[in-house]
CSV table of C-alpha atoms in Angstrom, one decimal:
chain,number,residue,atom,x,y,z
A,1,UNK,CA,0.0,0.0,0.0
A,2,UNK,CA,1.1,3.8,-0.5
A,3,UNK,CA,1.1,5.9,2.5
A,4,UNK,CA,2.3,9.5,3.4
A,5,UNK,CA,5.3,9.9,5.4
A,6,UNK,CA,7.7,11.0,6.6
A,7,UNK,CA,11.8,9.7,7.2
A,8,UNK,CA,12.6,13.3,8.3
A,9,UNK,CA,11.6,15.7,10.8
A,10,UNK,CA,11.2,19.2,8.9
A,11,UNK,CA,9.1,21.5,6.9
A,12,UNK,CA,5.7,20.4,4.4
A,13,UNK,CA,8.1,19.1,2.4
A,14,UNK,CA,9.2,16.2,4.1
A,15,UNK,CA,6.0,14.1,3.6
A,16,UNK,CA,6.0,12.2,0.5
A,17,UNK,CA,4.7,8.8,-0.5
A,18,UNK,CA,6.2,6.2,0.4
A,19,UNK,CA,5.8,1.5,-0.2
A,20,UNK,CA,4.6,0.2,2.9
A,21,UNK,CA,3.7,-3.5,3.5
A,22,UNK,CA,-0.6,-4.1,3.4
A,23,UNK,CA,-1.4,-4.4,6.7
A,24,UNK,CA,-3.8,-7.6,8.3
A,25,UNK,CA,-6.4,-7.3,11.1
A,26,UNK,CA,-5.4,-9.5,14.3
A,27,UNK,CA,-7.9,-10.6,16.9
A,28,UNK,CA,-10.0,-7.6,17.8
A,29,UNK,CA,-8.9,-5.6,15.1
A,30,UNK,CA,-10.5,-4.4,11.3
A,31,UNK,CA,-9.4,-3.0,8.5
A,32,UNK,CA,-9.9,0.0,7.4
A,33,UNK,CA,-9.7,1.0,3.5
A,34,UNK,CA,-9.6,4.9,4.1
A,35,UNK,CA,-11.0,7.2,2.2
A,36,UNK,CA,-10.5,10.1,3.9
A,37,UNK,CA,-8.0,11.9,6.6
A,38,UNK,CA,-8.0,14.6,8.8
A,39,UNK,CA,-5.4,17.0,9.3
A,40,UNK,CA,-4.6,17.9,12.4
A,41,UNK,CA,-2.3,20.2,14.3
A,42,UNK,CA,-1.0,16.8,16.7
A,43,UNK,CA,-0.4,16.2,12.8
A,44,UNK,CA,2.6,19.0,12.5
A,45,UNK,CA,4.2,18.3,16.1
A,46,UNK,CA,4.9,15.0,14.6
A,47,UNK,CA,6.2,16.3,11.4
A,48,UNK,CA,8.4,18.8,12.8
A,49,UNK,CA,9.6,16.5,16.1
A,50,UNK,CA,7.9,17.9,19.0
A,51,UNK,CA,6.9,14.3,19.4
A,52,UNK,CA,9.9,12.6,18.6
A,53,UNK,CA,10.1,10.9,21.9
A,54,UNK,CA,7.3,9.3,21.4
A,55,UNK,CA,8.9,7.5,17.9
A,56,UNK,CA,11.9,7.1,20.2
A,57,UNK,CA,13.8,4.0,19.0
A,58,UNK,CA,11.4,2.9,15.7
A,59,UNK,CA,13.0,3.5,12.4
A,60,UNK,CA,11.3,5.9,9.9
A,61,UNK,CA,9.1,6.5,7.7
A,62,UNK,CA,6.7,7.7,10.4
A,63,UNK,CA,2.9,8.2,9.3
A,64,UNK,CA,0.6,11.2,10.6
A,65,UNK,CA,-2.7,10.9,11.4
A,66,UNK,CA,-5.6,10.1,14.2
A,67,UNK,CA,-8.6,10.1,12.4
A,68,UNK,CA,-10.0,8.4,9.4
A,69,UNK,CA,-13.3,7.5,7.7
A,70,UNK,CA,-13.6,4.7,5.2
A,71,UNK,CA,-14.8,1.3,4.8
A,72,UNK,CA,-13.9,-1.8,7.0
A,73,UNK,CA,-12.8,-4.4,4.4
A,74,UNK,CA,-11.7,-6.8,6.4
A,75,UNK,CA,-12.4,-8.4,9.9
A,76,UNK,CA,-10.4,-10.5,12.6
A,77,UNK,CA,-11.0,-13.0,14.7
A,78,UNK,CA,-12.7,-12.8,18.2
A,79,UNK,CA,-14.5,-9.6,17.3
A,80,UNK,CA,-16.4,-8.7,20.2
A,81,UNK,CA,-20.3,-8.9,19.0
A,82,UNK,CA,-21.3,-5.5,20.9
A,83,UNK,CA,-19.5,-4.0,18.8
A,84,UNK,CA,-21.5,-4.8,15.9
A,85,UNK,CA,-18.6,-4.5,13.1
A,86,UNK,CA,-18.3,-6.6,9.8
A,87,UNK,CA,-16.9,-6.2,6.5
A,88,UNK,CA,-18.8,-3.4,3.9
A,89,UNK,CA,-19.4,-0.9,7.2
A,90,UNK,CA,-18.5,3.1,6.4
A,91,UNK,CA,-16.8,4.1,9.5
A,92,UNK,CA,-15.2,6.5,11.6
A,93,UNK,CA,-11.9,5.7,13.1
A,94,UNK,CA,-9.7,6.9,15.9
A,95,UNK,CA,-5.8,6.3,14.8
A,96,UNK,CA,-3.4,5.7,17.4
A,97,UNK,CA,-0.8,6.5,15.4
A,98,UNK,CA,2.8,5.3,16.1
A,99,UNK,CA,5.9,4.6,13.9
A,100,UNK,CA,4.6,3.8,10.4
A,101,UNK,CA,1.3,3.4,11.8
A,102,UNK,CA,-1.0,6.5,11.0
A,103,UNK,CA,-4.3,7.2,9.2
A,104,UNK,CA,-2.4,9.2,5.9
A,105,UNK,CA,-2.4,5.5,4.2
A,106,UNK,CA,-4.7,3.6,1.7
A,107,UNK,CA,-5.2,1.0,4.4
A,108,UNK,CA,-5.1,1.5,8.4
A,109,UNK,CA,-5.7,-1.8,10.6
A,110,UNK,CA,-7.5,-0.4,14.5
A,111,UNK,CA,-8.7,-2.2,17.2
A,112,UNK,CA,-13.0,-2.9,16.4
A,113,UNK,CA,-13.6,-0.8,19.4
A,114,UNK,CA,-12.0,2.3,17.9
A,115,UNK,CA,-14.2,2.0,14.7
A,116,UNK,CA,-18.1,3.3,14.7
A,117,UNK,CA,-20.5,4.0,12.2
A,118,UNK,CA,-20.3,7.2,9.8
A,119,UNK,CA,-23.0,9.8,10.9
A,120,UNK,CA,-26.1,9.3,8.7
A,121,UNK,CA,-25.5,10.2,5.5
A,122,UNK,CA,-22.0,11.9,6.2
A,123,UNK,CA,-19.5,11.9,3.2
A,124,UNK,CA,-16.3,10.2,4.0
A,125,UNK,CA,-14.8,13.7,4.1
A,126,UNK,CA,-17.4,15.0,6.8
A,127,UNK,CA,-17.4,11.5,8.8
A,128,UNK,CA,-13.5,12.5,9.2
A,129,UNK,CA,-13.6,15.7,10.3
A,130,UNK,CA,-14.8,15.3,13.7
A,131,UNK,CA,-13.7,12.2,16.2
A,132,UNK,CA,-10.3,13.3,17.2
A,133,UNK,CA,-11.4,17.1,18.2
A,134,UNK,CA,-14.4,16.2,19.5
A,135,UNK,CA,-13.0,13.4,21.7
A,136,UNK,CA,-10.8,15.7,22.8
A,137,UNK,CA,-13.2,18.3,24.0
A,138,UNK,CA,-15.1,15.4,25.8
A,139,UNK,CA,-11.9,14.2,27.7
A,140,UNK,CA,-11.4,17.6,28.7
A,141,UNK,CA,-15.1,18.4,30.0
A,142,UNK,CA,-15.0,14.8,31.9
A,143,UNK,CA,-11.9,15.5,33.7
A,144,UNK,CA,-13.4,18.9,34.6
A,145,UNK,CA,-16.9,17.2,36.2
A,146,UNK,CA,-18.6,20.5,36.1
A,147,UNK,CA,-22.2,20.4,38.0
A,148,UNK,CA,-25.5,21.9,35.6
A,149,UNK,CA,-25.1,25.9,35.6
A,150,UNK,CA,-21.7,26.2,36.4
A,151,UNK,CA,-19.4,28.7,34.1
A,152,UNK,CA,-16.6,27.2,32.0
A,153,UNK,CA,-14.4,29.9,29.7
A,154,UNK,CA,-13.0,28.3,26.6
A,155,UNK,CA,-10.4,30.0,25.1
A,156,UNK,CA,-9.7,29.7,21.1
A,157,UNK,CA,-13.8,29.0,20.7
A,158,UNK,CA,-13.5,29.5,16.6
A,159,UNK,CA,-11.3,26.5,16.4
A,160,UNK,CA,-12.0,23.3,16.3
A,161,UNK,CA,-11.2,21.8,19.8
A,162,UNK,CA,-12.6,25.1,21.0
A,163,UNK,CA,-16.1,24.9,19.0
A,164,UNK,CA,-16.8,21.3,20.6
A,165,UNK,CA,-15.8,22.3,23.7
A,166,UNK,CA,-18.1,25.2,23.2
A,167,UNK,CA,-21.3,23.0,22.0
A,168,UNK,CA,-20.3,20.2,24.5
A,169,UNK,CA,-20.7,22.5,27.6
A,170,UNK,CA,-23.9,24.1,25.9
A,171,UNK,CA,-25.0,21.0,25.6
A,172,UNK,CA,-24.4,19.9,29.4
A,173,UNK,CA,-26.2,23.1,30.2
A,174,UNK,CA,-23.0,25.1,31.2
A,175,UNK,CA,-22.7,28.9,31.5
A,176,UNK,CA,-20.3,29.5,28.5
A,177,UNK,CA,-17.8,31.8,27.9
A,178,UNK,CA,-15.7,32.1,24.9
A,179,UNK,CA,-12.5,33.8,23.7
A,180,UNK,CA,-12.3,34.6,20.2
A,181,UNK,CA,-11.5,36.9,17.3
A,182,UNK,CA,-13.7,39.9,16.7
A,183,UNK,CA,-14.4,38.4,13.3
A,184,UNK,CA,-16.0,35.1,15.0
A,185,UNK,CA,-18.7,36.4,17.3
A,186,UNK,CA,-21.8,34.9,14.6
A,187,UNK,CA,-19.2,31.4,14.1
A,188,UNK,CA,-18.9,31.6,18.4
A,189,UNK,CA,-22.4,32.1,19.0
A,190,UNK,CA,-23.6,29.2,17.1
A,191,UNK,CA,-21.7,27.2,19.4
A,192,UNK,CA,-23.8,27.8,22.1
A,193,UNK,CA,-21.8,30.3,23.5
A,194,UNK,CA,-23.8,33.0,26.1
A,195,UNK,CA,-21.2,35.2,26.0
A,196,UNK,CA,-18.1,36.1,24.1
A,197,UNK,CA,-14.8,38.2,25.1
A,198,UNK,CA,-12.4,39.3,22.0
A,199,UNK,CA,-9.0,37.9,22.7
A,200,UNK,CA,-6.1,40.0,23.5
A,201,UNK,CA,-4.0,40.9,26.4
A,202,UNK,CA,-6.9,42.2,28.8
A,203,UNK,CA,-8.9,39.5,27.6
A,204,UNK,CA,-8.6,37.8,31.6
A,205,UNK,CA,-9.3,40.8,33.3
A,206,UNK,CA,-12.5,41.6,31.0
A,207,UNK,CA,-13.3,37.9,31.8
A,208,UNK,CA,-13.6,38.7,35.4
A,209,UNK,CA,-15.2,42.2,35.2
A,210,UNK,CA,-18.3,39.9,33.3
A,211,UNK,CA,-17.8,36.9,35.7
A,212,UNK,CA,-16.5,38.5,39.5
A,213,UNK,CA,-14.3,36.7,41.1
A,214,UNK,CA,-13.4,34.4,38.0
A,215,UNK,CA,-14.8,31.3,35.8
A,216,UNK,CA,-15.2,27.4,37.7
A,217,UNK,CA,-13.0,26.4,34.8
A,218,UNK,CA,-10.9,27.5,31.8
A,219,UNK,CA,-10.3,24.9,29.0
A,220,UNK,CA,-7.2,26.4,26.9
A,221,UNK,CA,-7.7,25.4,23.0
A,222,UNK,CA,-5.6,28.4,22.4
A,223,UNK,CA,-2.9,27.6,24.9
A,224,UNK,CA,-2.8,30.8,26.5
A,225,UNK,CA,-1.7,29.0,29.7
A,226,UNK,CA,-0.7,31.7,32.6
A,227,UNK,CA,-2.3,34.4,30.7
A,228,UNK,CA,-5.7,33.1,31.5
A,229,UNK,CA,-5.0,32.0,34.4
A,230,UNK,CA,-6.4,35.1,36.5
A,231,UNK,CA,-9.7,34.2,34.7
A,232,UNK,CA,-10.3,31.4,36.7
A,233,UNK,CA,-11.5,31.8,40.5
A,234,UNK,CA,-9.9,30.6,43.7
A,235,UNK,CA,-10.1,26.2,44.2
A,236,UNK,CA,-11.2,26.5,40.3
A,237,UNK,CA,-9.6,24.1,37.2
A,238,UNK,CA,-8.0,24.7,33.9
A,239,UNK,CA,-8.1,22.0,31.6
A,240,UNK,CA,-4.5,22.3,29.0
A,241,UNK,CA,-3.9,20.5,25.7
A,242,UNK,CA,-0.3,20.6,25.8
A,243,UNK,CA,2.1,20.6,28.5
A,244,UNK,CA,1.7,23.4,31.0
A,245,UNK,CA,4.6,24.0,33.2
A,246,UNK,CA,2.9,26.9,34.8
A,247,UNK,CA,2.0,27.1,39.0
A,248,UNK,CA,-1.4,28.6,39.3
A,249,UNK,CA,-1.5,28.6,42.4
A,250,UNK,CA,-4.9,29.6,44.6
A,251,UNK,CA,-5.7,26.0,45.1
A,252,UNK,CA,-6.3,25.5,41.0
A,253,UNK,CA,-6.3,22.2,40.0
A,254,UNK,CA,-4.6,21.5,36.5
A,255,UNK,CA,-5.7,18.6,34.3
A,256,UNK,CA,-2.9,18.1,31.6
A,257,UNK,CA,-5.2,16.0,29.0
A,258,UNK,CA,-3.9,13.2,26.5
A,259,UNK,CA,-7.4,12.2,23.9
A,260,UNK,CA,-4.7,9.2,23.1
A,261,UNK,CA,-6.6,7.4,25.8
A,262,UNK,CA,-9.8,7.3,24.2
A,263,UNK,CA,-8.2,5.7,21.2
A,264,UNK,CA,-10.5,2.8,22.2
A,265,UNK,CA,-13.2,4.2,24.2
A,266,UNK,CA,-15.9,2.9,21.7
A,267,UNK,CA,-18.9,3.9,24.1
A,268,UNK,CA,-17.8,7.6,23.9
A,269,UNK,CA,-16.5,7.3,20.2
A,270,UNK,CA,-20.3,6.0,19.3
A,271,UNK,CA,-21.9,8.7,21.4
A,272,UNK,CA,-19.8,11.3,19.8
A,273,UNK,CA,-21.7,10.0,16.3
A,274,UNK,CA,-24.4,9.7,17.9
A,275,UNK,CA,-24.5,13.6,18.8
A,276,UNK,CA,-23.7,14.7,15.4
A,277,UNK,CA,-26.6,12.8,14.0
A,278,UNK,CA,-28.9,14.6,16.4
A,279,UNK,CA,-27.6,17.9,15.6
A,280,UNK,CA,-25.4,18.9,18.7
A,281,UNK,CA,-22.0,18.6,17.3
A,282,UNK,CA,-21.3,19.7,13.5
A,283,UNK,CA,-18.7,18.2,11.0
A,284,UNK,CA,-16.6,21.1,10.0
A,285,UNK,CA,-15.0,20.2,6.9
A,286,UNK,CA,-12.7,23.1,5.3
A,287,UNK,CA,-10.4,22.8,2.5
A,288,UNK,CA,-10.5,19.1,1.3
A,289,UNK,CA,-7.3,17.9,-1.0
A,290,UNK,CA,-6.1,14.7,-2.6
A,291,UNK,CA,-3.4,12.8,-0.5
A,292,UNK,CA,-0.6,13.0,-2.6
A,293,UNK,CA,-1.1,17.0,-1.3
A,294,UNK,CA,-0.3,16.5,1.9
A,295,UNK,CA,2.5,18.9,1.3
A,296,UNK,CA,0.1,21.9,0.5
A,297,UNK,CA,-2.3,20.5,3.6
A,298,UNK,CA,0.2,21.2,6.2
A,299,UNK,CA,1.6,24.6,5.3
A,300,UNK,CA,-1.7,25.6,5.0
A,301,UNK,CA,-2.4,24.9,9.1
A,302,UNK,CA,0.6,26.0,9.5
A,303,UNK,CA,0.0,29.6,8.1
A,304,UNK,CA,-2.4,29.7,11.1
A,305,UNK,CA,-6.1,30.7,10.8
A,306,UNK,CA,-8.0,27.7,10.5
A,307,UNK,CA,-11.5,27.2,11.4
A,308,UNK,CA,-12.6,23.9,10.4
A,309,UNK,CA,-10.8,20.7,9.3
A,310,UNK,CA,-8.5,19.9,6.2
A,311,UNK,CA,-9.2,17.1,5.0
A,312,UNK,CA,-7.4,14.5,2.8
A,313,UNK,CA,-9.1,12.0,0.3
A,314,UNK,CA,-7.6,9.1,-0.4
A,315,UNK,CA,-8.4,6.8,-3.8
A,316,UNK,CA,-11.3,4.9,-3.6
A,317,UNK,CA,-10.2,1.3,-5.2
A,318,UNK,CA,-10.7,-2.6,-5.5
A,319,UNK,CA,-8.3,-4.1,-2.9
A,320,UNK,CA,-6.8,-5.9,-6.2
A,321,UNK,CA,-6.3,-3.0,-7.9
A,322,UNK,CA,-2.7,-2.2,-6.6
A,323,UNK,CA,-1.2,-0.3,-9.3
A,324,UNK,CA,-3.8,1.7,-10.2
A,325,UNK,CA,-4.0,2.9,-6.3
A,326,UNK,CA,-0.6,3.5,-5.9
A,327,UNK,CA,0.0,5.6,-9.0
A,328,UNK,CA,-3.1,7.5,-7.7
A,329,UNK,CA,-1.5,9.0,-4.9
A,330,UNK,CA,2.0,9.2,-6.3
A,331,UNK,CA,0.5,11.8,-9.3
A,332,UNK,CA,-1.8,14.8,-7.4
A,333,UNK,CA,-2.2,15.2,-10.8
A,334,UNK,CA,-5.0,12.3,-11.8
């Protein structure tokens, strides 16, 4: 099979195709023929080695991505039936990626409890543009345990991890807060959020001049770290996506979140589908480019700005038709 890689840390650049062997389910696992792949910005810390130790001692090429939507195409033993997974399913599926393991290939085996159903009548595009960021915004708002009513500020609300965060905590009937650009308020607001603050350096003290005495919670999408911390009230939390090195202080608890963990949390990975299929959580698809672009993909996250997700589509082919798939992806240009 083809897959994009990379043997290199660096720049766009360094991802090109490369020959990788097919891969075969194991008990508990599926395959996965993928026909799309997100882009994501755990996507660039890989490429440019902020994650390095985690590839620590496997050789290259090392393979981005964590989320994928295709068509299972073929099934292992000992399968377990709750799961309810056979061959010819479109699904959704979180990627723990590792080594030459990663969802930016024609084929991706997972464990069956990291594979759902697509949302109802979601292109493969849409189906996977939404798992990894909304996971992540769920690990997040279970590790805060908020009660009904209680105020939670969520900074970089226009992004993606920020959005579901937004319509997560709307949905658990939070008080929601939101820091964003001015050019975002309509975008903010359709995440549920009751009220928004315009980023910038008094954004934390205009936080508490709304909210006195400070938020329950913050959770950082924009990785503000100790500049929001004065938003946040004495005993409160903040939630952080990256490592924060930062001491709080005022009895704040800090919660530093991994979604890697809920690589195989198929109960929340269903219910995640299940809440875009009844409206609560969108699929934000952005710019959507053929794989062999993957290049193009990742300076374009790079150059900052994003809203919604970039997506890669991958070639949809007969498992016999080798050649034809991998000249596919080797030419952007067919």
């Amino acid at each position: 099979m083809k897959a994009i890689a990379l043997e290199t840390y660096g720049g766009p650049d360094v991802l090109h195709p490369v020959d990788l062997p097919d891969p075969h389910p194991g008990p508990g696992q599926v395959r996965v023929q993928v026909h799309a792949a997100a882009v994501a910005p755990v996507d660039t810390m890989l490429r440019t080695g902020l994650l390095a130790e985690m590839n620590a001692g496997l050789h290259p090429p090392f393979v981005p991505g964590m989320e994928v939507a295709g068509v299972v195409d073929e099934v292992g033993d000992d399968i377990d039936p709750a799961l309810a997974v056979e061959a010819g399913q479109k699904v959704v599926g979180f990627v723990d990626n590792l080594g030459a393991h990663g969802g930016y290939s024609d084929y991706v085996v997972l464990p069956a409890a990291s594979v759902t159903r697509i949302p109802e009548g979601a292109s493969a595009p849409e189906a996977a543009s939404f798992i990894n960021n909304s996971m992540t915004a769920l690990n997040a708002l279970e590790a805060l345990h908020l009660p009904t009513g209680a105020t939670l500020l969520v900074t970089g609300a226009a992004g993606s991890v920020g959005g579901y965060l937004a319509q997560l905590a709307h949905h658990a009937g939070l008080r929601v807060i939101t820091i964003a650009g001015s050019g975002d308020d309509d975008l903010v607001r359709s995440f549920g959020a009751d009220q928004i603050v315009h980023r910038g350096p008094d954004a934390a003290r205009e936080v508490v001049a709304r909210v006195p005495g400070g938020v329950d919670a913050v959770a950082d999408a924009a990785l503000l770290g100790d500049d929001i911390v004065g938003a946040i009230r004495d005993g409160g939390q903040l939630a952080t996506f990256r490592p924060y090195h930062g001491d709080p202080g005022r009895g704040i608890r800090v919660h530093g979140l991994n979604v890697r963990q809920r690589a195989t949390d198929h109960p929340a990975i269903t219910h995640l589908r299940d809440l875009v299929n009844e409206g609560v959580l969108s699929m934000r698809v952005g710019t959507v480019l053929p794989a062999a672009e993957a290049p193009e993909a990742h300076r374009l996250l790079d150059a900052g700005g994003v809203r919604d997700r970039i997506i890669l589509e991958f070639p949809v082919h007969e498992p016999s038709d080798e050649r034809t798939t991998h000249e596919t992806l080797a030419d952007p240009t067919h």
